[in-house]
């Protein structure tokens, strides 16, 4: 036992002297030979100190051994030894051997967890990284990787717990806020999803992905006024963003302001002339505006109506070219051709609808 204790002292002196790992492994090997006798002795095998020394030596060996197989063999021995040490009578651990061993074991578990993580073995990674993160809650990267593992094995509450930990540690990565919001939405918690995206945007103003998610969520929850204000502010910064113009048009259309919606959709199409959603909504806005024109008392209301219906037809035909299998587009074209009494076109499109 004395030789084993001396080995601990030599190893600590070697660390202080920054000796080569090879020399340190030699000291560990010397100590382990002595401790193997002690853990078989009828008296010393029941001492906590015996197993504390064994875990201390093997846990350090696990960290400095370059051969992966040998390193993890030391690690396995250290895990068994520390468990044994903690199961025996209370040991004061004046030299900090148990505490140091537990620290080393956690470092090795993190290494093993990271290997599993990068090999996409998320279940194995989660077991290790969760324990390490719980011991080092201030490590935001560790918390983030743990959250991703939990999400990949569909433990969503667990994932949210570690995403929150990463967020509380002042992480700014916009992807974290996106993933958290998605998890809240999976729990039908729109309020916290909105709050999370708002927190993310405070740290990442005008971030494209966070902004899009936030606007879509506001629209889904019918927070139209808030969504419109957000879109208007973002358009001042992203003047060529087709999605923002489309969403602004959609909000105007929902509010019955078809003329402004048409302007917005055309702005979106100026950026991308093949933007299907904008073409479809533009066609619908023209149809709505044409219907409104007929309700007016203007002398040329029929001329206005005809012009608007023609524009709707043009936009919807273009949309149909881009996505010929969209039923709503075809149905709207059927309505337009019915109004124009173009029965051959109506029959052709009705046949197409039956095929879709």
mmCIF file of C-alpha atoms in Angstrom:
data_model
loop_
_atom_site.group_PDB
_atom_site.id
_atom_site.type_symbol
_atom_site.label_atom_id
_atom_site.label_comp_id
_atom_site.label_asym_id
_atom_site.label_seq_id
_atom_site.Cartn_x
_atom_site.Cartn_y
_atom_site.Cartn_z
ATOM 1 C CA UNK A 1 0.000 0.000 0.000
ATOM 2 C CA UNK A 2 2.926 2.310 0.748
ATOM 3 C CA UNK A 3 4.289 1.819 -2.783
ATOM 4 C CA UNK A 4 0.872 2.748 -4.213
ATOM 5 C CA UNK A 5 0.686 5.901 -2.071
ATOM 6 C CA UNK A 6 4.217 6.824 -3.150
ATOM 7 C CA UNK A 7 3.201 6.339 -6.797
ATOM 8 C CA UNK A 8 0.412 8.902 -6.316
ATOM 9 C CA UNK A 9 2.939 11.392 -4.946
ATOM 10 C CA UNK A 10 5.384 10.707 -7.777
ATOM 11 C CA UNK A 11 2.634 11.132 -10.368
ATOM 12 C CA UNK A 12 1.558 14.479 -8.936
ATOM 13 C CA UNK A 13 5.198 15.632 -8.919
ATOM 14 C CA UNK A 14 5.490 14.458 -12.519
ATOM 15 C CA UNK A 15 2.444 16.530 -13.502
ATOM 16 C CA UNK A 16 3.938 19.555 -11.788
ATOM 17 C CA UNK A 17 7.224 18.968 -13.598
ATOM 18 C CA UNK A 18 5.389 18.538 -16.918
ATOM 19 C CA UNK A 19 7.106 15.229 -17.618
ATOM 20 C CA UNK A 20 6.423 13.243 -20.773
ATOM 21 C CA UNK A 21 3.294 11.038 -20.718
ATOM 22 C CA UNK A 22 5.510 7.977 -21.198
ATOM 23 C CA UNK A 23 7.236 8.651 -17.849
ATOM 24 C CA UNK A 24 3.889 9.306 -16.164
ATOM 25 C CA UNK A 25 2.479 6.009 -17.494
ATOM 26 C CA UNK A 26 5.531 4.264 -16.048
ATOM 27 C CA UNK A 27 4.765 5.702 -12.602
ATOM 28 C CA UNK A 28 1.114 4.684 -12.959
ATOM 29 C CA UNK A 29 2.102 1.158 -13.941
ATOM 30 C CA UNK A 30 4.315 0.915 -10.839
ATOM 31 C CA UNK A 31 1.466 2.111 -8.626
ATOM 32 C CA UNK A 32 -1.078 -0.219 -10.204
ATOM 33 C CA UNK A 33 1.085 -3.267 -9.539
ATOM 34 C CA UNK A 34 1.127 -2.347 -5.868
ATOM 35 C CA UNK A 35 -2.576 -1.529 -5.705
ATOM 36 C CA UNK A 36 -3.518 -4.826 -7.364
ATOM 37 C CA UNK A 37 -1.981 -6.599 -4.397
ATOM 38 C CA UNK A 38 -3.853 -4.296 -2.029
ATOM 39 C CA UNK A 39 -7.257 -4.846 -3.658
ATOM 40 C CA UNK A 40 -6.816 -8.589 -3.203
ATOM 41 C CA UNK A 41 -5.597 -8.403 0.394
ATOM 42 C CA UNK A 42 -8.296 -9.401 2.894
ATOM 43 C CA UNK A 43 -7.718 -6.229 4.909
ATOM 44 C CA UNK A 44 -6.856 -3.481 2.407
ATOM 45 C CA UNK A 45 -9.433 -4.574 -0.203
ATOM 46 C CA UNK A 46 -12.105 -3.090 2.068
ATOM 47 C CA UNK A 47 -10.354 0.255 2.399
ATOM 48 C CA UNK A 48 -11.868 3.113 0.447
ATOM 49 C CA UNK A 49 -8.350 4.458 -0.018
ATOM 50 C CA UNK A 50 -7.343 1.360 -1.989
ATOM 51 C CA UNK A 51 -10.047 1.910 -4.579
ATOM 52 C CA UNK A 52 -9.582 5.696 -4.546
ATOM 53 C CA UNK A 53 -5.919 5.257 -5.483
ATOM 54 C CA UNK A 54 -6.796 2.699 -8.151
ATOM 55 C CA UNK A 55 -9.415 4.964 -9.724
ATOM 56 C CA UNK A 56 -7.041 7.940 -9.515
ATOM 57 C CA UNK A 57 -4.201 6.144 -11.306
ATOM 58 C CA UNK A 58 -6.339 4.467 -13.970
ATOM 59 C CA UNK A 59 -8.404 7.596 -14.691
ATOM 60 C CA UNK A 60 -5.259 9.615 -15.371
ATOM 61 C CA UNK A 61 -3.872 6.781 -17.478
ATOM 62 C CA UNK A 62 -7.085 6.871 -19.529
ATOM 63 C CA UNK A 63 -6.444 10.554 -20.308
ATOM 64 C CA UNK A 64 -2.775 10.326 -21.289
ATOM 65 C CA UNK A 65 -2.659 6.917 -22.993
ATOM 66 C CA UNK A 66 -2.619 7.503 -26.764
ATOM 67 C CA UNK A 67 -3.729 4.009 -27.745
ATOM 68 C CA UNK A 68 -7.525 4.160 -27.832
ATOM 69 C CA UNK A 69 -8.100 0.544 -26.811
ATOM 70 C CA UNK A 70 -5.711 0.761 -23.856
ATOM 71 C CA UNK A 71 -7.103 4.173 -22.893
ATOM 72 C CA UNK A 72 -10.683 2.935 -22.665
ATOM 73 C CA UNK A 73 -9.536 -0.186 -20.801
ATOM 74 C CA UNK A 74 -8.038 2.109 -18.156
ATOM 75 C CA UNK A 75 -11.277 4.100 -18.210
ATOM 76 C CA UNK A 76 -13.441 1.029 -17.593
ATOM 77 C CA UNK A 77 -11.219 0.044 -14.668
ATOM 78 C CA UNK A 78 -11.441 3.565 -13.246
ATOM 79 C CA UNK A 79 -15.266 3.535 -13.437
ATOM 80 C CA UNK A 80 -15.438 0.220 -11.530
ATOM 81 C CA UNK A 81 -12.889 1.411 -8.953
ATOM 82 C CA UNK A 82 -14.619 4.730 -8.225
ATOM 83 C CA UNK A 83 -17.940 2.948 -7.839
ATOM 84 C CA UNK A 84 -16.338 0.587 -5.337
ATOM 85 C CA UNK A 85 -14.685 3.475 -3.468
ATOM 86 C CA UNK A 86 -18.000 5.300 -3.134
ATOM 87 C CA UNK A 87 -19.780 2.157 -1.949
ATOM 88 C CA UNK A 88 -17.505 1.585 1.040
ATOM 89 C CA UNK A 89 -17.470 3.443 4.350
ATOM 90 C CA UNK A 90 -17.222 7.187 4.060
ATOM 91 C CA UNK A 91 -13.737 8.266 3.156
ATOM 92 C CA UNK A 92 -12.719 11.841 3.866
ATOM 93 C CA UNK A 93 -10.618 12.001 0.680
ATOM 94 C CA UNK A 94 -8.081 14.423 2.166
ATOM 95 C CA UNK A 95 -5.850 14.160 -0.900
ATOM 96 C CA UNK A 96 -8.769 14.748 -3.278
ATOM 97 C CA UNK A 97 -8.227 11.411 -5.043
ATOM 98 C CA UNK A 98 -11.926 10.608 -5.451
ATOM 99 C CA UNK A 99 -12.775 14.108 -6.636
ATOM 100 C CA UNK A 100 -9.888 14.085 -9.134
ATOM 101 C CA UNK A 101 -10.872 10.602 -10.358
ATOM 102 C CA UNK A 102 -14.479 11.657 -10.909
ATOM 103 C CA UNK A 103 -13.300 14.702 -12.833
ATOM 104 C CA UNK A 104 -11.033 12.591 -15.049
ATOM 105 C CA UNK A 105 -13.802 10.077 -15.682
ATOM 106 C CA UNK A 106 -16.127 12.882 -16.771
ATOM 107 C CA UNK A 107 -13.511 14.204 -19.191
ATOM 108 C CA UNK A 108 -13.165 10.732 -20.703
ATOM 109 C CA UNK A 109 -16.938 10.355 -20.890
ATOM 110 C CA UNK A 110 -17.103 13.635 -22.760
ATOM 111 C CA UNK A 111 -14.491 12.358 -25.194
ATOM 112 C CA UNK A 112 -16.456 9.140 -25.689
ATOM 113 C CA UNK A 113 -19.711 11.064 -26.005
ATOM 114 C CA UNK A 114 -18.207 13.374 -28.620
ATOM 115 C CA UNK A 115 -16.982 10.377 -30.628
ATOM 116 C CA UNK A 116 -20.482 8.894 -30.578
ATOM 117 C CA UNK A 117 -21.985 12.287 -31.442
ATOM 118 C CA UNK A 118 -19.800 12.762 -34.526
ATOM 119 C CA UNK A 119 -20.580 9.179 -35.574
ATOM 120 C CA UNK A 120 -24.296 10.021 -35.322
ATOM 121 C CA UNK A 121 -24.790 7.501 -32.524
ATOM 122 C CA UNK A 122 -26.947 9.943 -30.609
ATOM 123 C CA UNK A 123 -28.359 7.500 -28.062
ATOM 124 C CA UNK A 124 -24.894 6.483 -26.833
ATOM 125 C CA UNK A 125 -23.697 10.081 -26.982
ATOM 126 C CA UNK A 126 -26.640 11.302 -24.932
ATOM 127 C CA UNK A 127 -25.887 8.968 -22.020
ATOM 128 C CA UNK A 128 -22.372 10.382 -21.678
ATOM 129 C CA UNK A 129 -22.910 14.030 -22.603
ATOM 130 C CA UNK A 130 -25.959 14.425 -20.371
ATOM 131 C CA UNK A 131 -23.963 13.352 -17.295
ATOM 132 C CA UNK A 132 -21.031 15.594 -18.204
ATOM 133 C CA UNK A 133 -23.279 18.578 -18.915
ATOM 134 C CA UNK A 134 -25.023 18.147 -15.565
ATOM 135 C CA UNK A 135 -21.611 18.406 -13.916
ATOM 136 C CA UNK A 136 -20.462 21.321 -16.092
ATOM 137 C CA UNK A 137 -23.678 23.314 -16.619
ATOM 138 C CA UNK A 138 -21.730 26.424 -17.661
ATOM 139 C CA UNK A 139 -20.411 24.777 -20.840
ATOM 140 C CA UNK A 140 -22.838 25.983 -23.525
ATOM 141 C CA UNK A 141 -21.321 23.884 -26.330
ATOM 142 C CA UNK A 142 -21.695 20.763 -24.216
ATOM 143 C CA UNK A 143 -25.304 21.650 -23.387
ATOM 144 C CA UNK A 144 -26.012 22.303 -27.059
ATOM 145 C CA UNK A 145 -24.593 18.956 -28.199
ATOM 146 C CA UNK A 146 -26.577 17.187 -25.464
ATOM 147 C CA UNK A 147 -29.756 18.926 -26.626
ATOM 148 C CA UNK A 148 -29.150 17.889 -30.238
ATOM 149 C CA UNK A 149 -28.605 14.270 -29.168
ATOM 150 C CA UNK A 150 -31.851 14.277 -27.196
ATOM 151 C CA UNK A 151 -33.717 15.804 -30.117
ATOM 152 C CA UNK A 152 -32.377 13.149 -32.490
ATOM 153 C CA UNK A 153 -33.625 10.331 -30.243
ATOM 154 C CA UNK A 154 -36.977 12.142 -29.880
ATOM 155 C CA UNK A 155 -36.616 12.997 -26.190
ATOM 156 C CA UNK A 156 -38.032 16.459 -26.788
ATOM 157 C CA UNK A 157 -38.528 17.554 -23.175
ATOM 158 C CA UNK A 158 -34.952 16.522 -22.440
ATOM 159 C CA UNK A 159 -33.753 18.356 -25.536
ATOM 160 C CA UNK A 160 -35.552 21.516 -24.494
ATOM 161 C CA UNK A 161 -33.948 21.327 -21.040
ATOM 162 C CA UNK A 162 -30.424 21.407 -22.491
ATOM 163 C CA UNK A 163 -31.252 23.988 -25.158
ATOM 164 C CA UNK A 164 -32.476 26.206 -22.304
ATOM 165 C CA UNK A 165 -29.207 25.588 -20.472
ATOM 166 C CA UNK A 166 -27.233 26.661 -23.545
ATOM 167 C CA UNK A 167 -29.470 29.725 -23.939
ATOM 168 C CA UNK A 168 -29.097 30.704 -20.281
ATOM 169 C CA UNK A 169 -25.341 30.541 -20.727
ATOM 170 C CA UNK A 170 -25.676 33.461 -23.177
ATOM 171 C CA UNK A 171 -25.363 31.437 -26.362
ATOM 172 C CA UNK A 172 -26.227 33.561 -29.415
ATOM 173 C CA UNK A 173 -26.377 30.957 -32.194
ATOM 174 C CA UNK A 174 -29.675 31.630 -34.047
ATOM 175 C CA UNK A 175 -30.082 27.910 -34.801
ATOM 176 C CA UNK A 176 -30.489 27.269 -31.066
ATOM 177 C CA UNK A 177 -33.454 29.636 -30.882
ATOM 178 C CA UNK A 178 -34.956 28.101 -34.024
ATOM 179 C CA UNK A 179 -34.729 24.573 -32.636
ATOM 180 C CA UNK A 180 -36.138 25.643 -29.266
ATOM 181 C CA UNK A 181 -39.083 27.337 -30.954
ATOM 182 C CA UNK A 182 -39.733 24.183 -33.008
ATOM 183 C CA UNK A 183 -39.750 22.102 -29.827
ATOM 184 C CA UNK A 184 -42.213 24.480 -28.158
ATOM 185 C CA UNK A 185 -44.425 24.295 -31.238
ATOM 186 C CA UNK A 186 -44.372 20.488 -31.083
ATOM 187 C CA UNK A 187 -45.829 20.892 -27.574
ATOM 188 C CA UNK A 188 -48.417 23.399 -28.909
ATOM 189 C CA UNK A 189 -46.812 26.093 -26.761
ATOM 190 C CA UNK A 190 -47.092 29.032 -29.161
ATOM 191 C CA UNK A 191 -46.466 31.621 -26.447
ATOM 192 C CA UNK A 192 -43.024 30.293 -25.520
ATOM 193 C CA UNK A 193 -42.187 29.660 -29.177
ATOM 194 C CA UNK A 194 -42.877 33.324 -29.969
ATOM 195 C CA UNK A 195 -40.916 34.496 -26.923
ATOM 196 C CA UNK A 196 -37.951 32.301 -27.876
ATOM 197 C CA UNK A 197 -37.827 33.695 -31.416
ATOM 198 C CA UNK A 198 -38.080 37.230 -30.027
ATOM 199 C CA UNK A 199 -35.142 36.499 -27.700
ATOM 200 C CA UNK A 200 -33.186 35.165 -30.664
ATOM 201 C CA UNK A 201 -33.909 38.233 -32.767
ATOM 202 C CA UNK A 202 -32.790 40.554 -29.967
ATOM 203 C CA UNK A 203 -29.400 38.840 -30.109
ATOM 204 C CA UNK A 204 -29.429 38.421 -33.914
ATOM 205 C CA UNK A 205 -31.335 41.401 -35.363
ATOM 206 C CA UNK A 206 -32.722 40.828 -38.877
ATOM 207 C CA UNK A 207 -31.435 37.244 -39.010
ATOM 208 C CA UNK A 208 -33.100 35.849 -42.128
ATOM 209 C CA UNK A 209 -34.103 32.437 -40.735
ATOM 210 C CA UNK A 210 -35.279 33.660 -37.340
ATOM 211 C CA UNK A 211 -37.240 36.477 -38.990
ATOM 212 C CA UNK A 212 -38.982 34.086 -41.393
ATOM 213 C CA UNK A 213 -39.889 31.664 -38.603
ATOM 214 C CA UNK A 214 -41.137 34.509 -36.423
ATOM 215 C CA UNK A 215 -43.281 36.059 -39.145
ATOM 216 C CA UNK A 216 -44.789 32.698 -40.107
ATOM 217 C CA UNK A 217 -45.583 31.955 -36.476
ATOM 218 C CA UNK A 218 -47.211 35.364 -36.041
ATOM 219 C CA UNK A 219 -49.321 34.676 -39.129
ATOM 220 C CA UNK A 220 -50.253 31.186 -37.907
ATOM 221 C CA UNK A 221 -51.368 32.642 -34.584
ATOM 222 C CA UNK A 222 -53.171 35.529 -36.343
ATOM 223 C CA UNK A 223 -50.965 38.235 -34.844
ATOM 224 C CA UNK A 224 -51.373 40.183 -38.077
ATOM 225 C CA UNK A 225 -50.634 43.676 -36.752
ATOM 226 C CA UNK A 226 -47.392 42.551 -35.122
ATOM 227 C CA UNK A 227 -46.415 40.609 -38.236
ATOM 228 C CA UNK A 228 -47.055 43.582 -40.516
ATOM 229 C CA UNK A 229 -44.963 45.903 -38.363
ATOM 230 C CA UNK A 230 -42.116 43.374 -38.314
ATOM 231 C CA UNK A 231 -42.234 42.903 -42.094
ATOM 232 C CA UNK A 232 -42.240 46.654 -42.723
ATOM 233 C CA UNK A 233 -39.192 47.129 -40.483
ATOM 234 C CA UNK A 234 -37.339 44.267 -42.140
ATOM 235 C CA UNK A 235 -38.127 45.526 -45.644
ATOM 236 C CA UNK A 236 -36.224 48.702 -44.801
ATOM 237 C CA UNK A 237 -33.144 46.537 -44.357
ATOM 238 C CA UNK A 238 -33.781 43.711 -46.851
ATOM 239 C CA UNK A 239 -35.235 45.598 -49.794
ATOM 240 C CA UNK A 240 -34.848 42.687 -52.207
ATOM 241 C CA UNK A 241 -36.294 39.957 -49.998
ATOM 242 C CA UNK A 242 -39.007 38.270 -52.081
ATOM 243 C CA UNK A 243 -40.449 36.355 -49.119
ATOM 244 C CA UNK A 244 -40.958 39.540 -47.106
ATOM 245 C CA UNK A 245 -42.736 41.192 -50.037
ATOM 246 C CA UNK A 246 -44.881 38.088 -50.470
ATOM 247 C CA UNK A 247 -45.805 37.964 -46.779
ATOM 248 C CA UNK A 248 -46.541 41.689 -46.748
ATOM 249 C CA UNK A 249 -48.828 41.178 -49.746
ATOM 250 C CA UNK A 250 -50.531 38.255 -48.052
ATOM 251 C CA UNK A 251 -51.216 40.334 -44.934
ATOM 252 C CA UNK A 252 -52.671 43.135 -47.049
ATOM 253 C CA UNK A 253 -54.811 40.623 -48.904
ATOM 254 C CA UNK A 254 -56.097 39.111 -45.655
ATOM 255 C CA UNK A 255 -57.028 42.619 -44.560
ATOM 256 C CA UNK A 256 -58.971 43.196 -47.801
ATOM 257 C CA UNK A 257 -56.432 45.615 -49.283
ATOM 258 C CA UNK A 258 -55.996 43.861 -52.625
ATOM 259 C CA UNK A 259 -54.462 46.816 -54.469
ATOM 260 C CA UNK A 260 -51.546 47.040 -52.017
ATOM 261 C CA UNK A 261 -51.248 43.241 -52.060
ATOM 262 C CA UNK A 262 -50.890 43.334 -55.853
ATOM 263 C CA UNK A 263 -48.060 45.881 -55.582
ATOM 264 C CA UNK A 264 -46.279 43.706 -53.019
ATOM 265 C CA UNK A 265 -46.639 40.505 -55.068
ATOM 266 C CA UNK A 266 -45.274 42.272 -58.129
ATOM 267 C CA UNK A 267 -42.288 43.425 -56.043
ATOM 268 C CA UNK A 268 -41.661 39.810 -55.068
ATOM 269 C CA UNK A 269 -41.961 38.725 -58.714
ATOM 270 C CA UNK A 270 -39.514 41.422 -59.783
ATOM 271 C CA UNK A 271 -36.955 39.518 -57.700
ATOM 272 C CA UNK A 272 -38.058 36.074 -58.904
ATOM 273 C CA UNK A 273 -40.444 35.878 -61.854
ATOM 274 C CA UNK A 274 -40.977 32.149 -61.224
ATOM 275 C CA UNK A 275 -42.153 32.615 -57.626
ATOM 276 C CA UNK A 276 -45.186 30.309 -57.688
ATOM 277 C CA UNK A 277 -46.808 31.412 -54.415
ATOM 278 C CA UNK A 278 -46.642 35.074 -55.450
ATOM 279 C CA UNK A 279 -48.124 34.303 -58.886
ATOM 280 C CA UNK A 280 -51.025 32.342 -57.400
ATOM 281 C CA UNK A 281 -51.848 34.978 -54.776
ATOM 282 C CA UNK A 282 -51.462 37.716 -57.394
ATOM 283 C CA UNK A 283 -54.017 35.952 -59.581
ATOM 284 C CA UNK A 284 -56.369 35.614 -56.611
ATOM 285 C CA UNK A 285 -55.914 39.302 -55.714
ATOM 286 C CA UNK A 286 -56.785 40.307 -59.289
ATOM 287 C CA UNK A 287 -59.942 38.142 -59.163
ATOM 288 C CA UNK A 288 -60.964 39.775 -55.860
ATOM 289 C CA UNK A 289 -60.290 43.245 -57.271
ATOM 290 C CA UNK A 290 -62.297 42.390 -60.401
ATOM 291 C CA UNK A 291 -65.236 41.325 -58.236
ATOM 292 C CA UNK A 292 -65.007 44.610 -56.330
ATOM 293 C CA UNK A 293 -64.963 46.563 -59.615
ATOM 294 C CA UNK A 294 -68.353 45.110 -60.605
ATOM 295 C CA UNK A 295 -69.858 46.399 -57.366
ATOM 296 C CA UNK A 296 -68.942 49.987 -58.212
ATOM 297 C CA UNK A 297 -71.149 52.440 -60.056
ATOM 298 C CA UNK A 298 -68.353 53.540 -62.413
ATOM 299 C CA UNK A 299 -69.365 53.813 -66.049
ATOM 300 C CA UNK A 300 -66.355 51.770 -67.133
ATOM 301 C CA UNK A 301 -66.676 49.102 -64.460
ATOM 302 C CA UNK A 302 -67.068 46.337 -67.073
ATOM 303 C CA UNK A 303 -63.867 47.455 -68.779
ATOM 304 C CA UNK A 304 -62.076 47.468 -65.411
ATOM 305 C CA UNK A 305 -63.452 44.034 -64.627
ATOM 306 C CA UNK A 306 -62.348 42.576 -67.960
ATOM 307 C CA UNK A 307 -58.856 44.037 -67.627
ATOM 308 C CA UNK A 308 -58.407 42.668 -64.086
ATOM 309 C CA UNK A 309 -59.712 39.203 -65.009
ATOM 310 C CA UNK A 310 -57.255 39.109 -67.913
ATOM 311 C CA UNK A 311 -54.418 39.949 -65.541
ATOM 312 C CA UNK A 312 -55.579 37.240 -63.151
ATOM 313 C CA UNK A 313 -55.656 34.758 -66.026
ATOM 314 C CA UNK A 314 -52.127 35.700 -67.103
ATOM 315 C CA UNK A 315 -50.713 35.298 -63.560
ATOM 316 C CA UNK A 316 -52.477 31.976 -62.997
ATOM 317 C CA UNK A 317 -51.441 30.532 -66.356
ATOM 318 C CA UNK A 318 -47.846 31.384 -65.466
ATOM 319 C CA UNK A 319 -48.324 29.735 -62.051
ATOM 320 C CA UNK A 320 -49.802 26.663 -63.763
ATOM 321 C CA UNK A 321 -46.752 26.407 -66.033
ATOM 322 C CA UNK A 322 -44.479 26.360 -62.987
ATOM 323 C CA UNK A 323 -46.588 23.923 -60.966
ATOM 324 C CA UNK A 324 -49.088 22.164 -63.261
ATOM 325 C CA UNK A 325 -50.233 19.823 -60.466
ATOM 326 C CA UNK A 326 -51.534 22.508 -58.105
ATOM 327 C CA UNK A 327 -55.296 21.964 -57.855
ATOM 328 C CA UNK A 328 -56.135 25.414 -56.486
ATOM 329 C CA UNK A 329 -54.533 27.106 -59.483
ATOM 330 C CA UNK A 330 -56.443 24.922 -61.928
ATOM 331 C CA UNK A 331 -59.723 25.484 -60.044
ATOM 332 C CA UNK A 332 -59.248 29.263 -60.202
ATOM 333 C CA UNK A 333 -58.526 29.040 -63.929
ATOM 334 C CA UNK A 334 -61.723 27.001 -64.384
ATOM 335 C CA UNK A 335 -63.633 29.798 -62.631
ATOM 336 C CA UNK A 336 -62.099 32.440 -64.916
ATOM 337 C CA UNK A 337 -62.782 30.488 -68.126
ATOM 338 C CA UNK A 338 -66.340 29.809 -66.917
ATOM 339 C CA UNK A 339 -66.876 33.555 -66.541
ATOM 340 C CA UNK A 340 -65.456 34.053 -70.033
ATOM 341 C CA UNK A 341 -67.716 31.273 -71.355
ATOM 342 C CA UNK A 342 -64.683 29.451 -72.789
ATOM 343 C CA UNK A 343 -66.249 26.000 -72.467
ATOM 344 C CA UNK A 344 -63.495 24.139 -74.321
ATOM 345 C CA UNK A 345 -60.963 25.406 -71.760
ATOM 346 C CA UNK A 346 -63.307 24.618 -68.862
ATOM 347 C CA UNK A 347 -63.735 21.022 -70.068
ATOM 348 C CA UNK A 348 -59.989 20.608 -70.630
ATOM 349 C CA UNK A 349 -59.152 21.844 -67.141
ATOM 350 C CA UNK A 350 -61.929 19.800 -65.498
ATOM 351 C CA UNK A 351 -60.463 16.677 -67.097
ATOM 352 C CA UNK A 352 -57.091 17.686 -65.707
ATOM 353 C CA UNK A 353 -58.602 18.167 -62.235
ATOM 354 C CA UNK A 354 -59.933 14.626 -62.286
ATOM 355 C CA UNK A 355 -56.407 13.368 -63.006
ATOM 356 C CA UNK A 356 -54.858 15.313 -60.101
#
